[in-house]
PDB file of C-alpha atoms and ligand atoms in Angstrom:
ATOM      1  CA  MET A  11       0.000   0.000   0.000  1.00 98.00           C
ATOM      2  CA  THR A  12       1.295   3.425  -0.881  1.00 98.00           C
ATOM      3  CA  ASP A  13       2.571   5.615   1.919  1.00 97.00           C
ATOM      4  CA  THR A  14       1.662   9.236   1.226  1.00 96.00           C
ATOM      5  CA  ARG A  15       2.780  10.577   4.594  1.00 93.00           C
ATOM      6  CA  PRO A  16       4.916  13.711   4.305  1.00 92.00           C
ATOM      7  CA  GLY A  17       8.554  12.877   3.663  1.00 90.00           C
ATOM      8  CA  ARG A  18       7.867   9.526   1.981  1.00 90.00           C
ATOM      9  CA  ASN A  19       8.309   8.888  -1.706  1.00 92.00           C
ATOM     10  CA  PRO A  20       5.495   6.527  -2.621  1.00 97.00           C
ATOM     11  CA  LEU A  21       6.548   5.959  -6.225  1.00 97.00           C
ATOM     12  CA  ASP A  22      10.058   4.832  -5.320  1.00 97.00           C
ATOM     13  CA  ILE A  23       8.653   2.455  -2.706  1.00 98.00           C
ATOM     14  CA  VAL A  24       6.096   1.064  -5.147  1.00 98.00           C
ATOM     15  CA  ALA A  25       8.834   0.513  -7.726  1.00 98.00           C
ATOM     16  CA  ALA A  26      10.895  -1.392  -5.152  1.00 98.00           C
ATOM     17  CA  ALA A  27       7.914  -3.478  -4.052  1.00 98.00           C
ATOM     18  CA  LEU A  28       7.010  -4.386  -7.624  1.00 98.00           C
ATOM     19  CA  ARG A  29      10.607  -5.230  -8.443  1.00 98.00           C
ATOM     20  CA  ALA A  30      10.670  -7.500  -5.405  1.00 98.00           C
ATOM     21  CA  GLY A  31       7.551  -9.281  -6.654  1.00 98.00           C
ATOM     22  CA  PHE A  32       4.536  -7.776  -4.882  1.00 98.00           C
ATOM     23  CA  ASP A  33       1.378  -8.804  -6.723  1.00 98.00           C
ATOM     24  CA  VAL A  34      -0.941  -5.960  -5.816  1.00 98.00           C
ATOM     25  CA  ILE A  35      -0.454  -2.278  -5.093  1.00 98.00           C
ATOM     26  CA  GLN A  36      -3.211  -0.389  -3.320  1.00 98.00           C
ATOM     27  CA  VAL A  37      -2.994   3.362  -3.846  1.00 98.00           C
ATOM     28  CA  ARG A  38      -4.010   4.804  -0.473  1.00 98.00           C
ATOM     29  CA  PRO A  39      -4.005   8.592  -0.673  1.00 98.00           C
ATOM     30  CA  GLU A  40      -4.331  10.062   2.797  1.00 97.00           C
ATOM     31  CA  ASP A  41      -6.763  12.898   3.508  1.00 96.00           C
ATOM     32  CA  HIS A  42      -4.244  15.684   2.879  1.00 96.00           C
ATOM     33  CA  VAL A  43      -3.708  14.440  -0.694  1.00 97.00           C
ATOM     34  CA  THR A  44      -5.885  16.250  -3.216  1.00 98.00           C
ATOM     35  CA  ASP A  45      -7.933  14.345  -5.775  1.00 98.00           C
ATOM     36  CA  ARG A  46      -5.685  15.704  -8.508  1.00 98.00           C
ATOM     37  CA  GLU A  47      -2.575  14.436  -6.745  1.00 98.00           C
ATOM     38  CA  ALA A  48      -4.235  11.109  -5.993  1.00 98.00           C
ATOM     39  CA  TYR A  49      -5.258  10.704  -9.611  1.00 98.00           C
ATOM     40  CA  GLU A  50      -1.766  11.469 -10.853  1.00 98.00           C
ATOM     41  CA  LEU A  51      -0.269   9.026  -8.354  1.00 98.00           C
ATOM     42  CA  THR A  52      -2.749   6.354  -9.420  1.00 98.00           C
ATOM     43  CA  VAL A  53      -2.010   6.829 -13.118  1.00 98.00           C
ATOM     44  CA  ARG A  54       1.702   6.383 -12.461  1.00 98.00           C
ATOM     45  CA  VAL A  55       1.306   3.391 -10.164  1.00 98.00           C
ATOM     46  CA  LEU A  56      -1.113   1.791 -12.608  1.00 98.00           C
ATOM     47  CA  ALA A  57       1.381   2.194 -15.468  1.00 98.00           C
ATOM     48  CA  MET A  58       4.056   0.463 -13.374  1.00 98.00           C
ATOM     49  CA  CYS A  59       1.638  -2.344 -12.511  1.00 98.00           C
ATOM     50  CA  ARG A  60       0.478  -2.789 -16.103  1.00 98.00           C
ATOM     51  CA  GLU A  61       4.055  -3.090 -17.342  1.00 98.00           C
ATOM     52  CA  LEU A  62       4.559  -6.074 -15.022  1.00 98.00           C
ATOM     53  CA  GLY A  63       1.065  -7.560 -15.183  1.00 98.00           C
ATOM     54  CA  ARG A  64       0.325  -6.693 -11.548  1.00 98.00           C
ATOM     55  CA  THR A  65      -2.890  -5.458  -9.987  1.00 98.00           C
ATOM     56  CA  CYS A  66      -3.620  -1.871  -8.927  1.00 98.00           C
ATOM     57  CA  LEU A  67      -6.415  -0.925  -6.524  1.00 99.00           C
ATOM     58  CA  VAL A  68      -7.452   2.453  -5.130  1.00 99.00           C
ATOM     59  CA  ASN A  69      -8.489   2.940  -1.514  1.00 98.00           C
ATOM     60  CA  ASP A  70     -11.636   4.977  -0.701  1.00 98.00           C
ATOM     61  CA  ARG A  71     -11.700   7.189  -3.801  1.00 98.00           C
ATOM     62  CA  LEU A  72     -13.558   5.030  -6.267  1.00 98.00           C
ATOM     63  CA  HIS A  73     -14.007   7.857  -8.767  1.00 98.00           C
ATOM     64  CA  ILE A  74     -10.232   7.885  -9.113  1.00 98.00           C
ATOM     65  CA  ALA A  75     -10.147   4.114  -9.569  1.00 98.00           C
ATOM     66  CA  LEU A  76     -12.670   4.458 -12.383  1.00 98.00           C
ATOM     67  CA  ALA A  77     -11.109   7.507 -13.984  1.00 98.00           C
ATOM     68  CA  ALA A  78      -7.648   5.967 -14.033  1.00 98.00           C
ATOM     69  CA  GLY A  79      -8.859   2.524 -15.143  1.00 98.00           C
ATOM     70  CA  ALA A  80      -7.533   0.704 -12.077  1.00 98.00           C
ATOM     71  CA  ASP A  81      -8.489  -2.888 -11.339  1.00 98.00           C
ATOM     72  CA  GLY A  82     -10.719  -2.027  -8.408  1.00 98.00           C
ATOM     73  CA  GLY A  83     -10.992  -0.389  -5.034  1.00 98.00           C
ATOM     74  CA  HIS A  84     -11.258  -0.850  -1.291  1.00 99.00           C
ATOM     75  CA  VAL A  85     -13.816   0.509   1.181  1.00 98.00           C
ATOM     76  CA  GLY A  86     -14.079   0.459   4.964  1.00 98.00           C
ATOM     77  CA  ALA A  87     -16.635   1.377   7.594  1.00 97.00           C
ATOM     78  CA  ASP A  88     -16.405   5.138   6.975  1.00 97.00           C
ATOM     79  CA  ASP A  89     -16.500   4.850   3.199  1.00 98.00           C
ATOM     80  CA  LEU A  90     -19.241   4.036   0.718  1.00 98.00           C
ATOM     81  CA  PRO A  91     -21.200   0.932   1.721  1.00 98.00           C
ATOM     82  CA  VAL A  92     -19.987  -2.199  -0.031  1.00 98.00           C
ATOM     83  CA  ALA A  93     -23.152  -2.598  -2.141  1.00 98.00           C
ATOM     84  CA  ALA A  94     -22.909   1.009  -3.338  1.00 98.00           C
ATOM     85  CA  ALA A  95     -19.224   0.583  -4.099  1.00 98.00           C
ATOM     86  CA  ARG A  96     -20.038  -2.513  -6.132  1.00 98.00           C
ATOM     87  CA  ARG A  97     -22.657  -0.596  -8.112  1.00 98.00           C
ATOM     88  CA  ILE A  98     -20.118   2.101  -8.887  1.00 98.00           C
ATOM     89  CA  LEU A  99     -17.265  -0.203  -9.857  1.00 98.00           C
ATOM     90  CA  GLY A 100     -19.407  -2.696 -11.762  1.00 98.00           C
ATOM     91  CA  PRO A 101     -19.597  -6.477 -11.541  1.00 98.00           C
ATOM     92  CA  ASP A 102     -16.108  -7.329 -12.783  1.00 98.00           C
ATOM     93  CA  ALA A 103     -13.928  -5.023 -10.695  1.00 98.00           C
ATOM     94  CA  ILE A 104     -12.036  -6.196  -7.630  1.00 98.00           C
ATOM     95  CA  LEU A 105     -13.718  -4.760  -4.550  1.00 99.00           C
ATOM     96  CA  GLY A 106     -12.125  -5.067  -1.123  1.00 98.00           C
ATOM     97  CA  ALA A 107     -13.918  -4.342   2.126  1.00 99.00           C
ATOM     98  CA  THR A 108     -12.582  -3.987   5.649  1.00 98.00           C
ATOM     99  CA  ALA A 109     -14.048  -6.487   8.114  1.00 98.00           C
ATOM    100  CA  ARG A 110     -12.866  -7.037  11.663  1.00 98.00           C
ATOM    101  CA  ASP A 111     -15.243  -9.827  12.686  1.00 98.00           C
ATOM    102  CA  PRO A 112     -17.112 -12.724  11.053  1.00 98.00           C
ATOM    103  CA  GLN A 113     -20.509 -11.015  11.003  1.00 98.00           C
ATOM    104  CA  THR A 114     -19.234  -7.921   9.208  1.00 98.00           C
ATOM    105  CA  ALA A 115     -17.264 -10.189   6.904  1.00 98.00           C
ATOM    106  CA  ARG A 116     -20.290 -12.241   5.824  1.00 98.00           C
ATOM    107  CA  ARG A 117     -22.324  -9.099   5.244  1.00 98.00           C
ATOM    108  CA  ALA A 118     -19.559  -7.538   3.119  1.00 98.00           C
ATOM    109  CA  VAL A 119     -19.311 -10.646   0.962  1.00 98.00           C
ATOM    110  CA  ALA A 120     -23.094 -10.770   0.526  1.00 98.00           C
ATOM    111  CA  ASP A 121     -22.963  -7.125  -0.554  1.00 98.00           C
ATOM    112  CA  GLY A 122     -20.337  -7.786  -3.209  1.00 98.00           C
ATOM    113  CA  ALA A 123     -16.858  -7.750  -1.696  1.00 98.00           C
ATOM    114  CA  SER A 124     -14.386  -9.897  -3.601  1.00 98.00           C
ATOM    115  CA  TYR A 125     -11.787  -9.889  -0.813  1.00 98.00           C
ATOM    116  CA  LEU A 126     -11.658  -8.715   2.783  1.00 99.00           C
ATOM    117  CA  GLY A 127      -9.026  -6.619   4.545  1.00 98.00           C
ATOM    118  CA  VAL A 128      -8.929  -7.895   8.106  1.00 98.00           C
ATOM    119  CA  GLY A 129      -7.129  -6.268  10.995  1.00 97.00           C
ATOM    120  CA  PRO A 130      -5.416  -4.773  12.742  1.00 98.00           C
ATOM    121  CA  ALA A 131      -3.513  -8.021  12.940  1.00 98.00           C
ATOM    122  CA  PHE A 132      -0.906  -6.410  15.194  1.00 98.00           C
ATOM    123  CA  ALA A 133      -0.319  -2.960  16.654  1.00 97.00           C
ATOM    124  CA  THR A 134       0.394  -0.307  14.053  1.00 98.00           C
ATOM    125  CA  THR A 135       1.502   3.315  14.092  1.00 95.00           C
ATOM    126  CA  THR A 136       0.520   3.931  10.477  1.00 96.00           C
ATOM    127  CA  LYS A 137      -3.191   4.499  11.138  1.00 96.00           C
ATOM    128  CA  SER A 138      -4.690   5.929  14.314  1.00 96.00           C
ATOM    129  CA  GLY A 139      -8.071   5.252  15.882  1.00 96.00           C
ATOM    130  CA  LEU A 140      -8.061   1.533  15.248  1.00 98.00           C
ATOM    131  CA  PRO A 141      -9.423  -1.027  17.712  1.00 98.00           C
ATOM    132  CA  ASP A 142      -7.061  -3.371  19.566  1.00 97.00           C
ATOM    133  CA  ALA A 143      -5.119  -5.866  17.497  1.00 98.00           C
ATOM    134  CA  ILE A 144      -7.053  -9.043  16.729  1.00 98.00           C
ATOM    135  CA  GLY A 145      -3.975 -11.222  16.200  1.00 98.00           C
ATOM    136  CA  PRO A 146      -3.834 -14.435  14.187  1.00 98.00           C
ATOM    137  CA  ALA A 147      -6.907 -15.748  16.049  1.00 98.00           C
ATOM    138  CA  GLY A 148      -8.998 -12.833  14.804  1.00 98.00           C
ATOM    139  CA  ILE A 149      -7.765 -13.389  11.264  1.00 98.00           C
ATOM    140  CA  ARG A 150      -8.641 -17.066  11.562  1.00 98.00           C
ATOM    141  CA  ALA A 151     -12.173 -16.326  12.783  1.00 98.00           C
ATOM    142  CA  VAL A 152     -12.898 -14.231   9.708  1.00 98.00           C
ATOM    143  CA  ALA A 153     -11.099 -16.543   7.269  1.00 98.00           C
ATOM    144  CA  GLN A 154     -13.215 -19.455   8.495  1.00 98.00           C
ATOM    145  CA  ALA A 155     -16.428 -17.466   8.033  1.00 98.00           C
ATOM    146  CA  VAL A 156     -16.051 -16.573   4.351  1.00 98.00           C
ATOM    147  CA  SER A 157     -14.846 -18.095   1.114  1.00 98.00           C
ATOM    148  CA  VAL A 158     -13.280 -14.965  -0.389  1.00 98.00           C
ATOM    149  CA  PRO A 159      -9.580 -14.210   0.153  1.00 98.00           C
ATOM    150  CA  VAL A 160      -8.673 -12.608   3.464  1.00 98.00           C
ATOM    151  CA  VAL A 161      -5.891 -10.016   3.470  1.00 98.00           C
ATOM    152  CA  ALA A 162      -4.356  -9.503   6.901  1.00 98.00           C
ATOM    153  CA  ILE A 163      -3.355  -5.912   7.622  1.00 98.00           C
ATOM    154  CA  GLY A 164      -1.882  -3.882  10.466  1.00 98.00           C
ATOM    155  CA  GLY A 165       1.612  -4.075  11.901  1.00 98.00           C
ATOM    156  CA  VAL A 166       2.552  -6.922   9.599  1.00 98.00           C
ATOM    157  CA  THR A 167       6.266  -7.655   9.354  1.00 98.00           C
ATOM    158  CA  ALA A 168       7.977 -10.305   7.269  1.00 98.00           C
ATOM    159  CA  ASP A 169       8.831 -12.150  10.488  1.00 97.00           C
ATOM    160  CA  ARG A 170       5.195 -12.416  11.496  1.00 97.00           C
ATOM    161  CA  ALA A 171       3.511 -12.888   8.118  1.00 97.00           C
ATOM    162  CA  GLY A 172       3.806 -16.677   8.440  1.00 97.00           C
ATOM    163  CA  GLU A 173       1.543 -16.714  11.503  1.00 98.00           C
ATOM    164  CA  LEU A 174      -1.111 -14.927   9.508  1.00 98.00           C
ATOM    165  CA  TYR A 175      -0.903 -17.284   6.546  1.00 98.00           C
ATOM    166  CA  ALA A 176      -1.122 -20.188   8.968  1.00 98.00           C
ATOM    167  CA  ALA A 177      -4.290 -18.610  10.357  1.00 98.00           C
ATOM    168  CA  GLY A 178      -5.891 -18.588   6.922  1.00 98.00           C
ATOM    169  CA  ALA A 179      -4.808 -15.295   5.398  1.00 98.00           C
ATOM    170  CA  HIS A 180      -4.492 -15.402   1.626  1.00 98.00           C
ATOM    171  CA  ALA A 181      -2.189 -12.374   1.608  1.00 98.00           C
ATOM    172  CA  VAL A 182      -0.836  -9.622   3.793  1.00 98.00           C
ATOM    173  CA  ALA A 183      -1.016  -5.867   3.236  1.00 98.00           C
ATOM    174  CA  VAL A 184       1.819  -3.680   4.370  1.00 98.00           C
ATOM    175  CA  VAL A 185       2.776  -0.040   4.623  1.00 98.00           C
ATOM    176  CA  GLY A 186       5.390   0.698   7.258  1.00 97.00           C
ATOM    177  CA  ALA A 187       7.480  -2.454   7.129  1.00 98.00           C
ATOM    178  CA  VAL A 188       8.450  -1.631   3.550  1.00 98.00           C
ATOM    179  CA  SER A 189       8.048   2.137   3.364  1.00 97.00           C
ATOM    180  CA  GLY A 190       9.914   2.761   6.620  1.00 96.00           C
ATOM    181  CA  ALA A 191      12.745   0.335   5.904  1.00 97.00           C
ATOM    182  CA  ALA A 192      16.258   1.597   5.253  1.00 97.00           C
ATOM    183  CA  ASP A 193      16.237  -0.588   2.129  1.00 97.00           C
ATOM    184  CA  PRO A 194      12.626  -0.916   0.881  1.00 98.00           C
ATOM    185  CA  PHE A 195      13.584  -3.387  -1.866  1.00 98.00           C
ATOM    186  CA  ALA A 196      15.295  -5.714   0.603  1.00 98.00           C
ATOM    187  CA  ALA A 197      12.341  -5.409   2.983  1.00 98.00           C
ATOM    188  CA  ALA A 198       9.868  -6.200   0.216  1.00 98.00           C
ATOM    189  CA  ALA A 199      12.001  -9.105  -1.008  1.00 98.00           C
ATOM    190  CA  GLU A 200      11.989 -10.518   2.513  1.00 98.00           C
ATOM    191  CA  PHE A 201       8.170 -10.542   2.455  1.00 97.00           C
ATOM    192  CA  VAL A 202       8.176 -12.343  -0.885  1.00 96.00           C
ATOM    193  CA  ARG A 203      10.729 -14.850   0.360  1.00 95.00           C
TER     194      ARG A 203
HETATM  195  C1  LIG B  11      -6.412  -4.434   2.355  1.00 84.33           C
HETATM  196  C2  LIG B  11      -6.949  -3.347   3.216  1.00 84.33           C
HETATM  197  N1  LIG B  11      -7.505  -3.661   4.386  1.00 84.33           N
HETATM  198  C3  LIG B  11      -7.990  -2.691   5.181  1.00 84.33           C
HETATM  199  C4  LIG B  11      -7.920  -1.380   4.798  1.00 84.33           C
HETATM  200  C5  LIG B  11      -8.440  -0.287   5.682  1.00 84.33           C
HETATM  201  O1  LIG B  11      -9.564   0.374   5.092  1.00 84.33           O
HETATM  202  P1  LIG B  11     -10.348   1.441   5.994  1.00 84.33           P
HETATM  203  O2  LIG B  11     -10.809   0.768   7.230  1.00 84.33           O
HETATM  204  O3  LIG B  11     -11.366   2.083   5.162  1.00 84.33           O
HETATM  205  O4  LIG B  11      -9.227   2.506   6.390  1.00 84.33           O
HETATM  206  P2  LIG B  11      -8.384   3.422   5.388  1.00 84.33           P
HETATM  207  O5  LIG B  11      -7.311   2.589   4.749  1.00 84.33           O
HETATM  208  O6  LIG B  11      -9.314   3.979   4.364  1.00 84.33           O
HETATM  209  O7  LIG B  11      -7.797   4.492   6.244  1.00 84.33           O
HETATM  210  C6  LIG B  11      -7.336  -1.092   3.563  1.00 84.33           C
HETATM  211  N2  LIG B  11      -7.224   0.160   3.110  1.00 84.33           N
HETATM  212  N3  LIG B  11      -6.866  -2.090   2.786  1.00 84.33           N
HETATM  213  C1  3NM B  12      -4.510   1.335   6.722  1.00 84.33           C
HETATM  214  C2  3NM B  12      -4.673   0.326   7.769  1.00 84.33           C
HETATM  215  N1  3NM B  12      -5.865  -0.267   8.012  1.00 84.33           N
HETATM  216  C3  3NM B  12      -5.795  -1.131   9.023  1.00 84.33           C
HETATM  217  C4  3NM B  12      -6.939  -1.882   9.512  1.00 84.33           C
HETATM  218  O1  3NM B  12      -6.796  -2.670  10.469  1.00 84.33           O
HETATM  219  O2  3NM B  12      -8.007  -1.691   8.944  1.00 84.33           O
HETATM  220  S1  3NM B  12      -4.249  -1.271   9.693  1.00 84.33           S
HETATM  221  C5  3NM B  12      -3.669  -0.119   8.611  1.00 84.33           C
HETATM  222  C6  3NM B  12      -2.237   0.339   8.607  1.00 84.33           C
HETATM  223  C7  3NM B  12      -1.326  -0.611   7.874  1.00 84.33           C
HETATM  224  O3  3NM B  12      -0.037  -0.095   7.916  1.00 84.33           O
HETATM  225  P1  3NM B  12       1.191  -0.893   8.558  1.00 84.33           P
HETATM  226  O4  3NM B  12       1.523  -2.008   7.644  1.00 84.33           O
HETATM  227  O5  3NM B  12       2.296   0.143   8.585  1.00 84.33           O
HETATM  228  O6  3NM B  12       0.800  -1.303   9.934  1.00 84.33           O
HETATM  229 MG1   MG B  13     -11.250   3.630   3.894  1.00 84.33          MG
END
């Protein structure tokens, strides 16, 4: 996931992550990023993904996903409802939804989510206001409740990703462990390894 916090260079990090073998990039423009900036970032990330046959999603701002021609988007509890997001993106787009418990997860899938972002797996400093970490057990509870892929998110490091896969995660999503690394390519490669 892109890191648009001040002082970060999201495009360089995305390039390193793609070079290391990441399959999916989610463009996640934070609130201070204008729509114009978010669109321009998405267009550039999408071009990098297309060149390598990887997938590009846009968080929250589905109009930008559509305008740029991205592969889909992601919504959470404060965003458009999943069913509305599905109507906007159409039947074939990838649509992720945040779910922290089995009941929310089942509802999101019924409303059209094609994968679920589940967390926070572990404590994170990247996003504030989150509930307590749910750990591998929380990931497992959701993974057992649905048949769509579960993406574990929140405080994920390469060292701890294995616990999440063992709990049923199909993938992990990461910001800080790659973006904040001294060598983002090496950090991303460690995840892939
Ligand atoms: C893969 C994935 N999982 C969860 C989220 C979080 O979405 P949300 O709860 O809407 O919070 P923001 O990312 O919008 O701040 C995500 N983006 N991606
Ligand atoms: C954006 C986001 N959403 C979360 C959730 O639990 O919904 S955790 C999170 C932050 C992910 O960043 P990092 O890999 O640096 O912890
Ligand atoms: Mg959101």
